[in-house]
Short mmCIF file of C-alpha atoms in Angstrom, two decimals:
data_model
loop_
_atom_site.label_atom_id
_atom_site.label_comp_id
_atom_site.label_asym_id
_atom_site.label_seq_id
_atom_site.Cartn_x
_atom_site.Cartn_y
_atom_site.Cartn_z
CA MET A 94 3.84 -0.61 -17.99
CA SER A 95 7.11 -1.99 -17.61
CA ASP A 96 8.67 -2.51 -14.01
CA ASN A 97 11.06 1.05 -14.57
CA ARG A 98 7.79 2.90 -15.68
CA TRP A 99 6.74 1.83 -12.58
CA MET A 100 10.20 2.53 -10.47
CA ASN A 101 9.97 5.89 -11.62
CA LYS A 102 6.00 7.10 -10.88
CA HIS A 103 6.85 5.37 -7.74
CA HIS A 104 10.20 7.18 -7.25
CA ASP A 105 8.00 10.37 -8.24
CA TYR A 106 4.75 9.55 -5.87
CA SER A 107 7.31 9.01 -3.11
CA LYS A 108 7.62 13.17 -3.28
CA GLN A 109 4.49 13.61 -2.76
CA ASP A 110 2.75 15.42 0.22
CA TRP A 111 0.22 12.40 0.18
CA ILE A 112 2.17 9.88 0.43
CA THR A 113 1.93 9.48 4.12
CA LYS A 114 -1.59 9.78 4.35
CA PRO A 115 -4.42 7.40 3.96
CA SER A 116 -6.59 7.79 1.29
CA ILE A 117 -10.40 9.07 1.74
CA PHE A 118 -11.61 5.60 0.85
CA ALA A 119 -9.21 4.26 3.31
CA GLU A 120 -10.74 6.40 6.08
CA GLN A 121 -14.11 6.33 5.29
CA ALA A 122 -14.03 1.95 4.38
CA ILE A 123 -12.19 1.12 7.73
CA GLU A 124 -15.46 2.52 9.05
CA TYR A 125 -18.04 -0.19 7.66
CA LEU A 126 -14.98 -2.87 8.77
CA PRO A 127 -15.48 -4.84 11.51
CA LYS A 128 -12.95 -4.51 14.64
CA THR A 129 -10.12 -6.86 13.55
CA GLY A 130 -9.42 -8.86 10.78
CA TYR A 131 -7.44 -9.17 7.43
CA VAL A 132 -6.80 -6.40 4.64
CA LEU A 133 -5.48 -8.39 1.32
CA GLU A 134 -4.04 -4.93 -0.70
CA LEU A 135 -3.57 -5.49 -4.24
CA GLY A 136 -0.75 -2.87 -6.52
CA SER A 137 -0.28 -1.14 -2.87
CA GLY A 138 2.62 0.72 -4.14
CA HIS A 139 4.41 3.08 -0.67
CA GLY A 140 1.15 0.52 0.94
CA GLN A 141 -0.19 4.11 3.16
CA ASP A 142 -3.51 2.75 2.94
CA GLY A 143 -2.53 -0.43 4.02
CA ILE A 144 -0.56 1.33 6.79
CA TYR A 145 -3.53 2.63 7.70
CA PHE A 146 -5.30 -0.44 7.71
CA ALA A 147 -2.62 -1.87 10.26
CA SER A 148 -2.30 0.60 12.38
CA GLN A 149 -5.95 -0.08 13.39
CA GLY A 150 -5.16 -3.62 14.18
CA PHE A 151 -6.30 -5.18 10.68
CA ASP A 152 -3.40 -8.05 9.13
CA LEU A 153 -2.50 -6.65 6.07
CA VAL A 154 -0.98 -8.65 2.94
CA SER A 155 0.95 -6.14 0.89
CA THR A 156 1.39 -6.33 -2.32
CA ASP A 157 3.27 -4.23 -5.75
CA LEU A 158 5.04 -5.15 -8.86
CA GLU A 159 7.96 -3.04 -8.04
CA ILE A 160 9.62 -4.45 -5.37
CA ALA A 161 11.50 -0.78 -4.16
CA SER A 162 8.69 0.72 -3.04
CA LEU A 163 6.82 -2.51 -1.84
CA ASN A 164 10.09 -2.78 0.89
CA LYS A 165 9.10 0.80 1.95
CA ASN A 166 5.36 -0.61 3.83
CA THR A 167 7.28 -2.88 5.87
CA SER A 168 7.31 -0.27 8.64
CA ASP A 169 7.58 -0.44 12.40
CA ILE A 170 4.27 -1.95 12.58
CA HIS A 171 4.70 -5.86 12.53
CA ASN A 172 1.37 -7.10 11.52
CA ILE A 173 1.87 -6.32 7.71
CA THR A 174 3.60 -9.12 5.53
CA VAL A 175 4.72 -8.54 1.42
CA GLU A 176 4.73 -9.74 -1.11
CA GLN A 177 5.95 -8.91 -4.98
CA LEU A 178 3.21 -9.48 -7.49
CA ASP A 179 2.33 -9.14 -10.91
CA LEU A 180 -0.87 -8.88 -11.23
CA LYS A 181 -0.92 -9.24 -15.37
CA LYS A 182 -0.14 -13.13 -14.39
#
C-alpha cells in the first residue's frame, strides 16, 4: 500500500467517532500488564490505544509509516515518543 493510500485512510479515520477512544483490546489487555513499563505500538495510526496506555502511566513509543497521523500522537502526555517507521523494511 502506498504512502498516499495510508494518508487517505488516516484522513478518513480521523472523521470517525471511535478515533479518540481506546480499542476494546487495549481496555482489556491493560488488566494483565504491570502498573508501569514500556509499550511499543507498531502501526499506531492516530494512536488512540497508545495514548490510552500512556495516560495510564506507561512509557510509549508510537510508530507509524504515515507521519501526519503520527504527529497527532504527540498529545499533552509527555511519556510518548513518536517515530516514523516503515514495517516493510
